[in-house]
mmCIF file of C-alpha atoms and ligand atoms in Angstrom:
data_model
loop_
_atom_site.group_PDB
_atom_site.id
_atom_site.type_symbol
_atom_site.label_atom_id
_atom_site.label_comp_id
_atom_site.label_asym_id
_atom_site.label_seq_id
_atom_site.Cartn_x
_atom_site.Cartn_y
_atom_site.Cartn_z
ATOM 1 C CA MET A 1 4.416 -26.835 10.468
ATOM 2 C CA PHE A 2 6.689 -24.673 12.546
ATOM 3 C CA GLN A 3 6.020 -21.827 14.953
ATOM 4 C CA ALA A 4 6.900 -18.264 14.010
ATOM 5 C CA LYS A 5 7.079 -15.222 16.258
ATOM 6 C CA ALA A 6 4.555 -12.527 15.411
ATOM 7 C CA TYR A 7 2.525 -9.559 16.638
ATOM 8 C CA GLY A 8 -1.221 -9.819 16.330
ATOM 9 C CA ALA A 9 -4.540 -8.548 17.671
ATOM 10 C CA ALA A 10 -6.978 -10.805 19.510
ATOM 11 C CA SER A 11 -10.012 -8.577 18.828
ATOM 12 C CA ALA A 12 -10.994 -5.251 17.261
ATOM 13 C CA LYS A 13 -10.457 -3.544 20.604
ATOM 14 C CA SER A 14 -7.195 -5.271 21.580
ATOM 15 C CA PRO A 15 -3.750 -3.785 21.076
ATOM 16 C CA LEU A 16 -1.285 -5.786 19.003
ATOM 17 C CA ALA A 17 0.751 -8.123 21.208
ATOM 18 C CA SER A 18 3.443 -10.758 20.927
ATOM 19 C CA THR A 19 2.170 -14.155 19.799
ATOM 20 C CA GLN A 20 3.193 -17.363 17.996
ATOM 21 C CA ILE A 21 1.672 -18.491 14.705
ATOM 22 C CA PRO A 22 1.946 -21.684 12.663
ATOM 23 C CA ARG A 23 3.715 -21.513 9.281
ATOM 24 C CA ARG A 24 3.850 -24.419 6.838
ATOM 25 C CA GLU A 25 7.122 -26.163 5.999
ATOM 26 C CA PRO A 26 8.056 -25.041 2.465
ATOM 27 C CA ALA A 27 6.542 -27.375 -0.158
ATOM 28 C CA GLU A 28 8.052 -27.928 -3.633
ATOM 29 C CA HIS A 29 7.232 -24.444 -4.969
ATOM 30 C CA ASP A 30 7.492 -22.534 -1.694
ATOM 31 C CA VAL A 31 9.961 -19.971 -0.492
ATOM 32 C CA GLN A 32 10.572 -19.466 3.223
ATOM 33 C CA ILE A 33 11.583 -15.888 3.933
ATOM 34 C CA GLU A 34 13.212 -14.463 7.033
ATOM 35 C CA ILE A 35 11.429 -11.104 7.295
ATOM 36 C CA LEU A 36 13.768 -8.136 7.775
ATOM 37 C CA PHE A 37 11.366 -5.178 7.434
ATOM 38 C CA CYS A 38 7.604 -4.773 7.195
ATOM 39 C CA GLY A 39 5.889 -1.454 6.479
ATOM 40 C CA ILE A 40 2.798 -0.313 8.387
ATOM 41 C CA CYS A 41 -0.034 0.425 5.959
ATOM 42 C CA HIS A 42 -3.165 2.265 7.090
ATOM 43 C CA SER A 43 -5.032 -0.820 5.804
ATOM 44 C CA ASP A 44 -3.414 -2.792 8.643
ATOM 45 C CA LEU A 45 -5.064 -0.421 11.102
ATOM 46 C CA HIS A 46 -8.461 -0.512 9.311
ATOM 47 C CA GLN A 47 -8.304 -4.309 9.277
ATOM 48 C CA VAL A 48 -7.072 -4.844 12.852
ATOM 49 C CA ARG A 49 -9.895 -2.616 14.119
ATOM 50 C CA ASN A 50 -12.462 -4.285 11.818
ATOM 51 C CA GLU A 51 -13.324 -0.973 10.132
ATOM 52 C CA TRP A 52 -14.087 -2.769 6.847
ATOM 53 C CA SER A 53 -16.530 -5.211 8.443
ATOM 54 C CA GLY A 54 -19.046 -4.707 5.600
ATOM 55 C CA PHE A 55 -16.578 -5.865 2.908
ATOM 56 C CA MET A 56 -13.839 -7.835 4.613
ATOM 57 C CA PRO A 57 -14.706 -8.736 8.197
ATOM 58 C CA THR A 58 -11.589 -9.401 10.251
ATOM 59 C CA VAL A 59 -10.885 -12.906 11.537
ATOM 60 C CA TYR A 60 -9.051 -12.928 14.884
ATOM 61 C CA PRO A 61 -6.340 -13.335 15.872
ATOM 62 C CA CYS A 62 -5.209 -10.964 13.099
ATOM 63 C CA VAL A 63 -1.514 -10.686 12.210
ATOM 64 C CA PRO A 64 -1.311 -7.837 9.673
ATOM 65 C CA GLY A 65 1.512 -6.716 7.380
ATOM 66 C CA HIS A 66 1.761 -6.786 3.581
ATOM 67 C CA GLU A 67 4.857 -4.708 2.874
ATOM 68 C CA ILE A 68 7.434 -7.403 3.402
ATOM 69 C CA VAL A 69 11.118 -7.596 2.526
ATOM 70 C CA GLY A 70 13.486 -10.247 3.730
ATOM 71 C CA ARG A 71 16.041 -12.866 2.917
ATOM 72 C CA VAL A 72 15.297 -16.311 1.562
ATOM 73 C CA ALA A 73 15.962 -18.887 4.290
ATOM 74 C CA LYS A 74 14.923 -22.052 2.448
ATOM 75 C CA VAL A 75 13.335 -23.061 -0.848
ATOM 76 C CA GLY A 76 11.348 -26.084 -2.000
ATOM 77 C CA GLY A 77 12.888 -28.528 -4.512
ATOM 78 C CA ALA A 78 11.128 -27.075 -7.577
ATOM 79 C CA VAL A 79 11.847 -23.395 -6.909
ATOM 80 C CA LYS A 80 13.799 -21.796 -9.756
ATOM 81 C CA LYS A 81 13.389 -18.081 -9.224
ATOM 82 C CA LEU A 82 15.210 -17.708 -5.893
ATOM 83 C CA LYS A 83 17.726 -19.436 -3.676
ATOM 84 C CA ALA A 84 18.675 -19.281 -0.004
ATOM 85 C CA GLY A 85 20.353 -15.953 0.788
ATOM 86 C CA ASP A 86 18.592 -13.921 -1.929
ATOM 87 C CA LEU A 87 16.610 -10.798 -1.076
ATOM 88 C CA ALA A 88 12.884 -11.278 -1.578
ATOM 89 C CA ALA A 89 9.656 -9.362 -1.141
ATOM 90 C CA VAL A 90 5.986 -10.136 -0.644
ATOM 91 C CA GLY A 91 3.104 -7.711 -1.081
ATOM 92 C CA CYS A 92 -0.635 -7.977 -0.543
ATOM 93 C CA LEU A 93 -1.203 -11.262 -2.391
ATOM 94 C CA VAL A 94 0.124 -14.742 -1.610
ATOM 95 C CA ASP A 95 -2.021 -16.789 -3.992
ATOM 96 C CA SER A 96 -4.857 -16.728 -6.570
ATOM 97 C CA ASP A 97 -6.719 -19.366 -8.588
ATOM 98 C CA ARG A 98 -4.317 -18.916 -11.562
ATOM 99 C CA THR A 99 -7.048 -19.908 -14.053
ATOM 100 C CA CYS A 100 -9.551 -17.031 -14.182
ATOM 101 C CA PRO A 101 -9.312 -14.410 -16.975
ATOM 102 C CA SER A 102 -7.664 -11.922 -14.585
ATOM 103 C CA CYS A 103 -4.970 -14.398 -13.554
ATOM 104 C CA GLN A 104 -4.473 -15.404 -17.189
ATOM 105 C CA SER A 105 -3.846 -11.781 -18.060
ATOM 106 C CA GLY A 106 -1.472 -11.297 -15.145
ATOM 107 C CA GLU A 107 -3.838 -9.158 -13.086
ATOM 108 C CA GLU A 108 -4.153 -11.348 -10.044
ATOM 109 C CA GLN A 109 -5.451 -8.405 -8.002
ATOM 110 C CA PHE A 110 -8.833 -8.949 -9.699
ATOM 111 C CA CYS A 111 -8.978 -12.735 -9.185
ATOM 112 C CA PRO A 112 -12.231 -13.618 -7.394
ATOM 113 C CA ASN A 113 -10.338 -16.317 -5.511
ATOM 114 C CA MET A 114 -7.192 -14.412 -4.566
ATOM 115 C CA THR A 115 -5.552 -15.087 -1.215
ATOM 116 C CA LEU A 116 -4.539 -11.909 0.569
ATOM 117 C CA THR A 117 -1.378 -11.964 2.648
ATOM 118 C CA TYR A 118 -3.416 -11.715 5.836
ATOM 119 C CA ASN A 119 -7.038 -12.231 6.820
ATOM 120 C CA SER A 120 -7.808 -14.588 3.894
ATOM 121 C CA PRO A 121 -8.721 -18.274 4.101
ATOM 122 C CA ASP A 122 -5.415 -20.201 4.039
ATOM 123 C CA LYS A 123 -5.606 -23.129 1.607
ATOM 124 C CA HIS A 124 -2.686 -24.858 3.292
ATOM 125 C CA THR A 125 -3.569 -24.626 6.977
ATOM 126 C CA GLY A 126 -7.362 -24.392 6.696
ATOM 127 C CA ALA A 127 -7.191 -21.367 8.987
ATOM 128 C CA VAL A 128 -6.536 -17.749 8.064
ATOM 129 C CA THR A 129 -3.438 -16.200 6.482
ATOM 130 C CA TYR A 130 -1.046 -14.293 8.728
ATOM 131 C CA GLY A 131 0.937 -11.326 7.469
ATOM 132 C CA GLY A 132 4.343 -9.774 7.819
ATOM 133 C CA TYR A 133 4.442 -8.607 11.454
ATOM 134 C CA SER A 134 6.368 -11.828 11.965
ATOM 135 C CA ASP A 135 9.891 -13.218 11.755
ATOM 136 C CA SER A 136 9.095 -15.453 8.783
ATOM 137 C CA ILE A 137 6.606 -16.248 6.038
ATOM 138 C CA VAL A 138 6.248 -19.086 3.528
ATOM 139 C CA VAL A 139 4.929 -18.143 0.084
ATOM 140 C CA ASP A 140 4.646 -19.789 -3.330
ATOM 141 C CA GLU A 141 7.484 -18.528 -5.555
ATOM 142 C CA ARG A 142 4.995 -17.048 -8.054
ATOM 143 C CA PHE A 143 3.987 -14.521 -5.431
ATOM 144 C CA VAL A 144 7.514 -13.623 -4.339
ATOM 145 C CA LEU A 145 9.125 -10.534 -5.876
ATOM 146 C CA ARG A 146 12.741 -9.596 -6.434
ATOM 147 C CA VAL A 147 14.151 -6.484 -4.737
ATOM 148 C CA PRO A 148 16.605 -4.330 -6.735
ATOM 149 C CA SER A 149 19.925 -4.541 -4.906
ATOM 150 C CA ASN A 150 20.529 -0.769 -4.828
ATOM 151 C CA LEU A 151 17.479 -0.006 -2.688
ATOM 152 C CA ASN A 152 17.551 0.551 1.072
ATOM 153 C CA LEU A 153 15.543 -2.348 2.505
ATOM 154 C CA ALA A 154 13.602 -0.503 5.208
ATOM 155 C CA GLY A 155 12.508 2.023 2.586
ATOM 156 C CA ALA A 156 11.826 -0.628 -0.065
ATOM 157 C CA ALA A 157 9.295 -2.543 2.067
ATOM 158 C CA PRO A 158 6.510 0.067 1.586
ATOM 159 C CA LEU A 159 6.844 -0.252 -2.187
ATOM 160 C CA LEU A 160 5.055 -3.595 -1.879
ATOM 161 C CA CYS A 161 1.750 -1.889 -1.099
ATOM 162 C CA ALA A 162 2.051 1.913 -1.097
ATOM 163 C CA GLY A 163 4.284 1.754 -4.185
ATOM 164 C CA ILE A 164 2.229 -0.584 -6.350
ATOM 165 C CA THR A 165 -1.143 0.828 -5.262
ATOM 166 C CA THR A 166 -0.137 4.243 -6.582
ATOM 167 C CA TYR A 167 1.960 3.083 -9.561
ATOM 168 C CA SER A 168 -0.757 0.832 -11.024
ATOM 169 C CA PRO A 169 -3.568 3.421 -11.475
ATOM 170 C CA MET A 170 -1.071 6.008 -12.737
ATOM 171 C CA ARG A 171 0.039 3.608 -15.446
ATOM 172 C CA HIS A 172 -3.550 2.647 -16.225
ATOM 173 C CA TRP A 173 -4.678 6.279 -16.614
ATOM 174 C CA GLY A 174 -1.663 7.279 -18.666
ATOM 175 C CA VAL A 175 0.322 9.493 -16.301
ATOM 176 C CA THR A 176 3.248 10.755 -18.357
ATOM 177 C CA LYS A 177 5.111 13.921 -19.264
ATOM 178 C CA GLY A 178 2.697 16.691 -20.183
ATOM 179 C CA LYS A 179 -0.075 15.521 -17.831
ATOM 180 C CA LYS A 180 -1.210 17.500 -14.806
ATOM 181 C CA VAL A 181 -1.593 15.092 -11.895
ATOM 182 C CA GLY A 182 -2.958 15.717 -8.408
ATOM 183 C CA VAL A 183 -2.167 13.639 -5.340
ATOM 184 C CA VAL A 184 -4.512 14.036 -2.380
ATOM 185 C CA GLY A 185 -3.257 13.164 1.136
ATOM 186 C CA LEU A 186 0.433 13.056 1.879
ATOM 187 C CA GLY A 187 0.623 9.847 3.886
ATOM 188 C CA GLY A 188 2.281 6.536 3.040
ATOM 189 C CA LEU A 189 0.498 6.130 -0.284
ATOM 190 C CA GLY A 190 0.407 9.835 -1.157
ATOM 191 C CA HIS A 191 4.116 10.461 -0.687
ATOM 192 C CA MET A 192 4.904 7.450 -2.900
ATOM 193 C CA ALA A 193 2.444 8.752 -5.502
ATOM 194 C CA VAL A 194 4.250 12.114 -5.581
ATOM 195 C CA LYS A 195 7.635 10.429 -6.080
ATOM 196 C CA ILE A 196 6.352 8.058 -8.772
ATOM 197 C CA ALA A 197 4.304 10.668 -10.680
ATOM 198 C CA HIS A 198 7.367 12.943 -10.696
ATOM 199 C CA ALA A 199 9.552 10.103 -12.009
ATOM 200 C CA LEU A 200 6.935 9.417 -14.719
ATOM 201 C CA GLY A 201 7.450 13.019 -15.843
ATOM 202 C CA ALA A 202 4.074 14.524 -14.902
ATOM 203 C CA HIS A 203 3.433 18.008 -13.496
ATOM 204 C CA VAL A 204 2.558 17.063 -9.918
ATOM 205 C CA VAL A 205 0.359 19.030 -7.526
ATOM 206 C CA ALA A 206 0.145 17.691 -3.971
ATOM 207 C CA PHE A 207 -2.917 18.433 -1.831
ATOM 208 C CA THR A 208 -2.508 18.270 1.909
ATOM 209 C CA THR A 209 -4.508 19.255 4.970
ATOM 210 C CA SER A 210 -1.208 19.663 6.855
ATOM 211 C CA PRO A 211 0.603 22.991 6.217
ATOM 212 C CA ARG A 212 3.716 21.506 7.893
ATOM 213 C CA LYS A 213 4.058 19.034 4.983
ATOM 214 C CA VAL A 214 4.402 21.715 2.264
ATOM 215 C CA GLU A 215 8.223 21.820 2.242
ATOM 216 C CA ASP A 216 8.408 18.022 2.241
ATOM 217 C CA ALA A 217 5.980 17.729 -0.663
ATOM 218 C CA LEU A 218 8.249 19.923 -2.800
ATOM 219 C CA ARG A 219 11.293 17.896 -1.747
ATOM 220 C CA LEU A 220 9.473 14.661 -2.611
ATOM 221 C CA GLY A 221 8.927 15.896 -6.171
ATOM 222 C CA ALA A 222 5.735 17.987 -6.238
ATOM 223 C CA ASP A 223 5.849 20.984 -8.586
ATOM 224 C CA GLU A 224 3.161 22.748 -6.565
ATOM 225 C CA VAL A 225 1.516 22.177 -3.188
ATOM 226 C CA VAL A 226 -1.978 23.236 -2.163
ATOM 227 C CA VAL A 227 -3.161 23.327 1.430
ATOM 228 C CA SER A 228 -6.618 21.969 0.732
ATOM 229 C CA ARG A 229 -8.356 23.832 3.556
ATOM 230 C CA ASP A 230 -7.744 27.066 1.581
ATOM 231 C CA ALA A 231 -10.732 27.355 -0.808
ATOM 232 C CA SER A 232 -9.210 30.117 -2.941
ATOM 233 C CA GLU A 233 -6.012 28.111 -3.505
ATOM 234 C CA MET A 234 -8.185 25.168 -4.548
ATOM 235 C CA GLN A 235 -10.228 27.335 -6.914
ATOM 236 C CA LYS A 236 -7.098 28.385 -8.825
ATOM 237 C CA HIS A 237 -6.820 24.795 -10.109
ATOM 238 C CA ALA A 238 -10.498 24.382 -11.128
ATOM 239 C CA GLY A 239 -11.014 22.333 -14.297
ATOM 240 C CA SER A 240 -7.309 21.773 -14.923
ATOM 241 C CA PHE A 241 -6.287 18.215 -14.000
ATOM 242 C CA ASN A 242 -5.970 15.168 -16.235
ATOM 243 C CA PHE A 243 -5.810 12.815 -13.283
ATOM 244 C CA ILE A 244 -6.134 12.959 -9.501
ATOM 245 C CA LEU A 245 -5.189 10.132 -7.147
ATOM 246 C CA ASP A 246 -7.043 10.289 -3.834
ATOM 247 C CA CYS A 247 -5.009 8.617 -1.075
ATOM 248 C CA VAL A 248 -7.024 9.788 1.943
ATOM 249 C CA SER A 249 -7.847 7.287 4.702
ATOM 250 C CA ALA A 250 -10.715 9.204 6.353
ATOM 251 C CA ASP A 251 -13.942 11.021 5.546
ATOM 252 C CA HIS A 252 -13.426 14.043 3.239
ATOM 253 C CA ASP A 253 -15.194 15.937 0.438
ATOM 254 C CA ILE A 254 -14.278 14.424 -2.930
ATOM 255 C CA ASN A 255 -16.505 16.934 -4.769
ATOM 256 C CA ALA A 256 -13.874 19.570 -4.073
ATOM 257 C CA TYR A 257 -11.444 17.457 -6.136
ATOM 258 C CA LEU A 258 -13.868 16.348 -8.885
ATOM 259 C CA ASN A 259 -14.254 20.064 -9.599
ATOM 260 C CA LEU A 260 -10.557 20.351 -10.295
ATOM 261 C CA LEU A 261 -10.658 17.791 -13.130
ATOM 262 C CA GLY A 262 -10.613 18.981 -16.725
ATOM 263 C CA ARG A 263 -12.665 17.484 -19.551
ATOM 264 C CA ASP A 264 -12.553 13.669 -19.439
ATOM 265 C CA GLY A 265 -10.404 13.885 -16.346
ATOM 266 C CA ASN A 266 -10.390 11.008 -13.900
ATOM 267 C CA LEU A 267 -10.245 10.836 -10.138
ATOM 268 C CA THR A 268 -9.188 7.455 -8.803
ATOM 269 C CA LEU A 269 -9.755 6.501 -5.202
ATOM 270 C CA VAL A 270 -7.113 4.325 -3.640
ATOM 271 C CA GLY A 271 -7.844 5.537 -0.111
ATOM 272 C CA ALA A 272 -10.528 3.398 1.499
ATOM 273 C CA PRO A 273 -12.334 5.353 4.241
ATOM 274 C CA GLU A 274 -14.693 3.476 6.514
ATOM 275 C CA LYS A 275 -17.790 5.504 5.487
ATOM 276 C CA PRO A 276 -19.312 6.130 1.993
ATOM 277 C CA LEU A 277 -18.362 9.380 0.223
ATOM 278 C CA PRO A 278 -21.210 11.473 -1.310
ATOM 279 C CA VAL A 279 -20.798 12.548 -4.959
ATOM 280 C CA ALA A 280 -22.679 15.430 -6.628
ATOM 281 C CA ALA A 281 -23.825 14.189 -10.070
ATOM 282 C CA PHE A 282 -23.083 17.487 -11.824
ATOM 283 C CA ASN A 283 -19.440 17.292 -10.800
ATOM 284 C CA LEU A 284 -19.213 14.263 -13.078
ATOM 285 C CA ILE A 285 -21.696 15.326 -15.753
ATOM 286 C CA PHE A 286 -19.975 18.610 -16.576
ATOM 287 C CA GLY A 287 -16.766 17.738 -18.327
ATOM 288 C CA ARG A 288 -17.658 14.034 -18.685
ATOM 289 C CA ARG A 289 -15.408 13.389 -15.701
ATOM 290 C CA SER A 290 -15.045 9.941 -14.193
ATOM 291 C CA LEU A 291 -14.570 8.569 -10.725
ATOM 292 C CA SER A 292 -13.011 5.167 -10.200
ATOM 293 C CA GLY A 293 -11.083 3.042 -7.765
ATOM 294 C CA SER A 294 -8.040 0.811 -7.953
ATOM 295 C CA PRO A 295 -6.718 -2.062 -5.843
ATOM 296 C CA ILE A 296 -2.998 -2.832 -5.374
ATOM 297 C CA GLY A 297 -1.558 -4.434 -8.567
ATOM 298 C CA GLY A 298 -0.749 -7.800 -10.153
ATOM 299 C CA LEU A 299 2.524 -9.655 -9.775
ATOM 300 C CA ALA A 300 4.046 -8.650 -13.108
ATOM 301 C CA GLU A 301 3.225 -4.989 -12.573
ATOM 302 C CA THR A 302 4.535 -5.129 -9.000
ATOM 303 C CA GLN A 303 7.868 -6.407 -10.307
ATOM 304 C CA GLU A 304 7.798 -3.707 -13.006
ATOM 305 C CA MET A 305 7.224 -1.086 -10.273
ATOM 306 C CA LEU A 306 10.086 -2.456 -8.149
ATOM 307 C CA ASP A 307 12.412 -2.350 -11.160
ATOM 308 C CA PHE A 308 11.216 1.187 -12.002
ATOM 309 C CA CYS A 309 11.958 2.247 -8.406
ATOM 310 C CA GLY A 310 15.349 0.539 -8.618
ATOM 311 C CA LYS A 311 16.147 2.452 -11.792
ATOM 312 C CA HIS A 312 15.015 5.799 -10.358
ATOM 313 C CA ASN A 313 16.340 5.039 -6.861
ATOM 314 C CA ILE A 314 12.930 5.510 -5.290
ATOM 315 C CA THR A 315 12.105 4.233 -1.799
ATOM 316 C CA ALA A 316 9.663 5.386 0.867
ATOM 317 C CA ASP A 317 10.739 7.961 3.446
ATOM 318 C CA VAL A 318 10.562 5.768 6.525
ATOM 319 C CA GLU A 319 10.717 6.005 10.276
ATOM 320 C CA VAL A 320 12.151 2.654 11.343
ATOM 321 C CA ILE A 321 10.610 1.351 14.571
ATOM 322 C CA PRO A 322 10.904 -1.780 16.707
ATOM 323 C CA ILE A 323 7.787 -3.983 16.736
ATOM 324 C CA GLN A 324 7.215 -3.040 20.388
ATOM 325 C CA LYS A 325 6.231 0.471 19.189
ATOM 326 C CA VAL A 326 3.536 -0.730 16.792
ATOM 327 C CA ASN A 327 0.536 0.331 18.903
ATOM 328 C CA GLU A 328 2.028 3.784 19.383
ATOM 329 C CA ALA A 329 2.638 3.937 15.616
ATOM 330 C CA TYR A 330 -1.058 3.213 14.938
ATOM 331 C CA GLU A 331 -2.091 6.111 17.180
ATOM 332 C CA ARG A 332 0.386 8.385 15.417
ATOM 333 C CA LEU A 333 -0.970 7.285 12.019
ATOM 334 C CA LEU A 334 -4.393 8.547 13.073
ATOM 335 C CA LYS A 335 -2.860 11.910 13.984
ATOM 336 C CA GLN A 336 -1.135 12.151 10.567
ATOM 337 C CA ASP A 337 2.119 12.066 12.504
ATOM 338 C CA VAL A 338 4.405 9.962 10.311
ATOM 339 C CA LYS A 339 6.996 10.987 7.731
ATOM 340 C CA TYR A 340 5.916 9.111 5.716
ATOM 341 C CA ARG A 341 5.807 5.407 6.477
ATOM 342 C CA PHE A 342 6.635 3.341 9.544
ATOM 343 C CA SER A 343 8.871 0.398 8.703
ATOM 344 C CA ILE A 344 9.225 -2.255 11.401
ATOM 345 C CA ASP A 345 12.735 -3.618 11.961
ATOM 346 C CA MET A 346 11.893 -7.250 12.495
ATOM 347 C CA ALA A 347 15.158 -7.935 14.345
ATOM 348 C CA SER A 348 13.268 -6.420 17.307
ATOM 349 C CA LEU A 349 11.055 -9.514 17.396
ATOM 350 C CA LYS A 350 13.970 -11.754 18.358
ATOM 351 C CA GLY A 351 13.788 -10.787 22.038
ATOM 352 C CA GLU A 352 10.073 -11.609 22.355
HETATM 353 P P1 NAP B 401 -1.776 7.267 5.883
HETATM 354 O O1 NAP B 401 -0.307 7.109 5.816
HETATM 355 O O2 NAP B 401 -2.442 7.333 7.208
HETATM 356 O O3 NAP B 401 -2.135 8.569 5.015
HETATM 357 C C1 NAP B 401 -3.414 9.070 4.892
HETATM 358 C C2 NAP B 401 -3.344 10.562 4.594
HETATM 359 O O4 NAP B 401 -4.661 11.030 4.359
HETATM 360 C C3 NAP B 401 -2.851 11.400 5.769
HETATM 361 O O5 NAP B 401 -1.472 11.482 5.850
HETATM 362 C C4 NAP B 401 -3.477 12.760 5.478
HETATM 363 O O6 NAP B 401 -2.688 13.479 4.535
HETATM 364 C C5 NAP B 401 -4.786 12.398 4.796
HETATM 365 N N1 NAP B 401 -5.881 12.455 5.765
HETATM 366 C C6 NAP B 401 -6.045 11.723 6.892
HETATM 367 N N2 NAP B 401 -7.183 12.052 7.510
HETATM 368 C C7 NAP B 401 -7.757 12.998 6.754
HETATM 369 C C8 NAP B 401 -8.988 13.745 6.852
HETATM 370 N N3 NAP B 401 -9.831 13.542 7.872
HETATM 371 N N4 NAP B 401 -9.272 14.624 5.871
HETATM 372 C C9 NAP B 401 -8.428 14.834 4.844
HETATM 373 N N5 NAP B 401 -7.246 14.168 4.711
HETATM 374 C C10 NAP B 401 -6.926 13.272 5.651
HETATM 375 O O7 NAP B 401 -2.509 6.076 5.119
HETATM 376 P P2 NAP B 401 -1.979 5.179 3.893
HETATM 377 O O8 NAP B 401 -1.317 3.969 4.442
HETATM 378 O O9 NAP B 401 -1.304 6.025 2.912
HETATM 379 O O10 NAP B 401 -3.377 4.668 3.301
HETATM 380 C C11 NAP B 401 -4.299 5.594 2.762
HETATM 381 C C12 NAP B 401 -5.611 4.887 2.453
HETATM 382 O O11 NAP B 401 -5.403 3.999 1.353
HETATM 383 C C13 NAP B 401 -6.137 4.019 3.583
HETATM 384 O O12 NAP B 401 -7.548 4.140 3.632
HETATM 385 C C14 NAP B 401 -5.735 2.628 3.158
HETATM 386 O O13 NAP B 401 -6.536 1.606 3.709
HETATM 387 C C15 NAP B 401 -5.922 2.718 1.676
HETATM 388 N N6 NAP B 401 -5.213 1.707 0.890
HETATM 389 C C16 NAP B 401 -5.821 1.246 -0.232
HETATM 390 C C17 NAP B 401 -5.171 0.347 -1.044
HETATM 391 C C18 NAP B 401 -5.816 -0.109 -2.318
HETATM 392 O O14 NAP B 401 -5.474 -1.168 -2.832
HETATM 393 N N7 NAP B 401 -6.698 0.683 -2.889
HETATM 394 C C19 NAP B 401 -3.906 -0.111 -0.701
HETATM 395 C C20 NAP B 401 -3.301 0.391 0.434
HETATM 396 C C21 NAP B 401 -3.962 1.307 1.218
HETATM 397 P P3 NAP B 401 -2.411 15.068 4.707
HETATM 398 O O15 NAP B 401 -1.831 15.220 6.086
HETATM 399 O O16 NAP B 401 -1.460 15.368 3.636
HETATM 400 O O17 NAP B 401 -3.728 15.755 4.539
HETATM 401 ZN ZN1 ZN B 402 -1.418 -1.646 2.240
#
């Protein structure tokens, strides 16, 4: 074991603060990564504040962060995929049972025994896993991704969650040229969804509650933008969408969006608000519409997404911050005041 520098929360009411955490020495199949950038996902905030206590109660201290890019510092003797000095990335998963049907089919995100990057039981230490708000992490090579060399690293970090979480359901539901696709909520996930849906060739309509984001949405690749508080603008799109991806982090009316789906249209929730969302049955019955959810993505698809983003030169629009500004960043996230992802420059941890 060695000690790593990190930022973590001691309780649901505590701010994140400088701390030290144990990391294992790399075993045969492990890769030790010096973390360069880590994105701030709204899930980090939900988890730090124990807002998902009913599904995933938070174990403290909690060191969040699952949008990790860095440089390989050391590898175990059996590692083939990477060597010291290579760029590497880690997303939301650091292990799974590797034997269940989901793992066998390369969809580790559905493994009942998956190990999340933070706040999961850690098989190696017996404690809990600690995430990327840290100067290093040690991960089995199977769960380490390659970063296309043309991508800006601060902007590539958010691909590891915001990128794959939006890419995966769009691939699953057949987002391609000729499809009309809605993206609800222009935050970290939503702005990635707009970029990816545009690159997949769809006609993209962005829905935002923030009129000041309209120009940006068009620049990011939306063909049309609707300020969702305007009921008549919403009504113009009634019954017309093939697919809508809902990326909203807080309570909102999903019936307003179900109504915009065409026949057999699907609305997928990736946003995970704290409270349940009511659904009017007739909004699904008419038009045989469906409502579903989607979690992150498996390893193979995450690599596919990274390569797709490399090919199309897609990264997140980031505001790079030092780790010392993380608590301020959380408050700004709640005010929808980020364009469009915070990416922590981990060099700022050196002075702690
Ligand atoms: P974010 O950057 O904070 O973006 C959320 C966006 O939702 C905001 O920018 C805002 O967009 C909209 N919004 C916020 N409050 C709203 C309200 N009260 N009513 C209507 N719209 C509102 O968050 P994020 O990091 O993208 O994450 C979004 C959600 O996805 C979170 O709940 C997160 O936990 C979840 N998530 C799920 C997965 C998964 O695997 N399914 C993975 C990662 C994250 P506008 O200003 O444009 O309205
Ligand atoms: Zn995330």
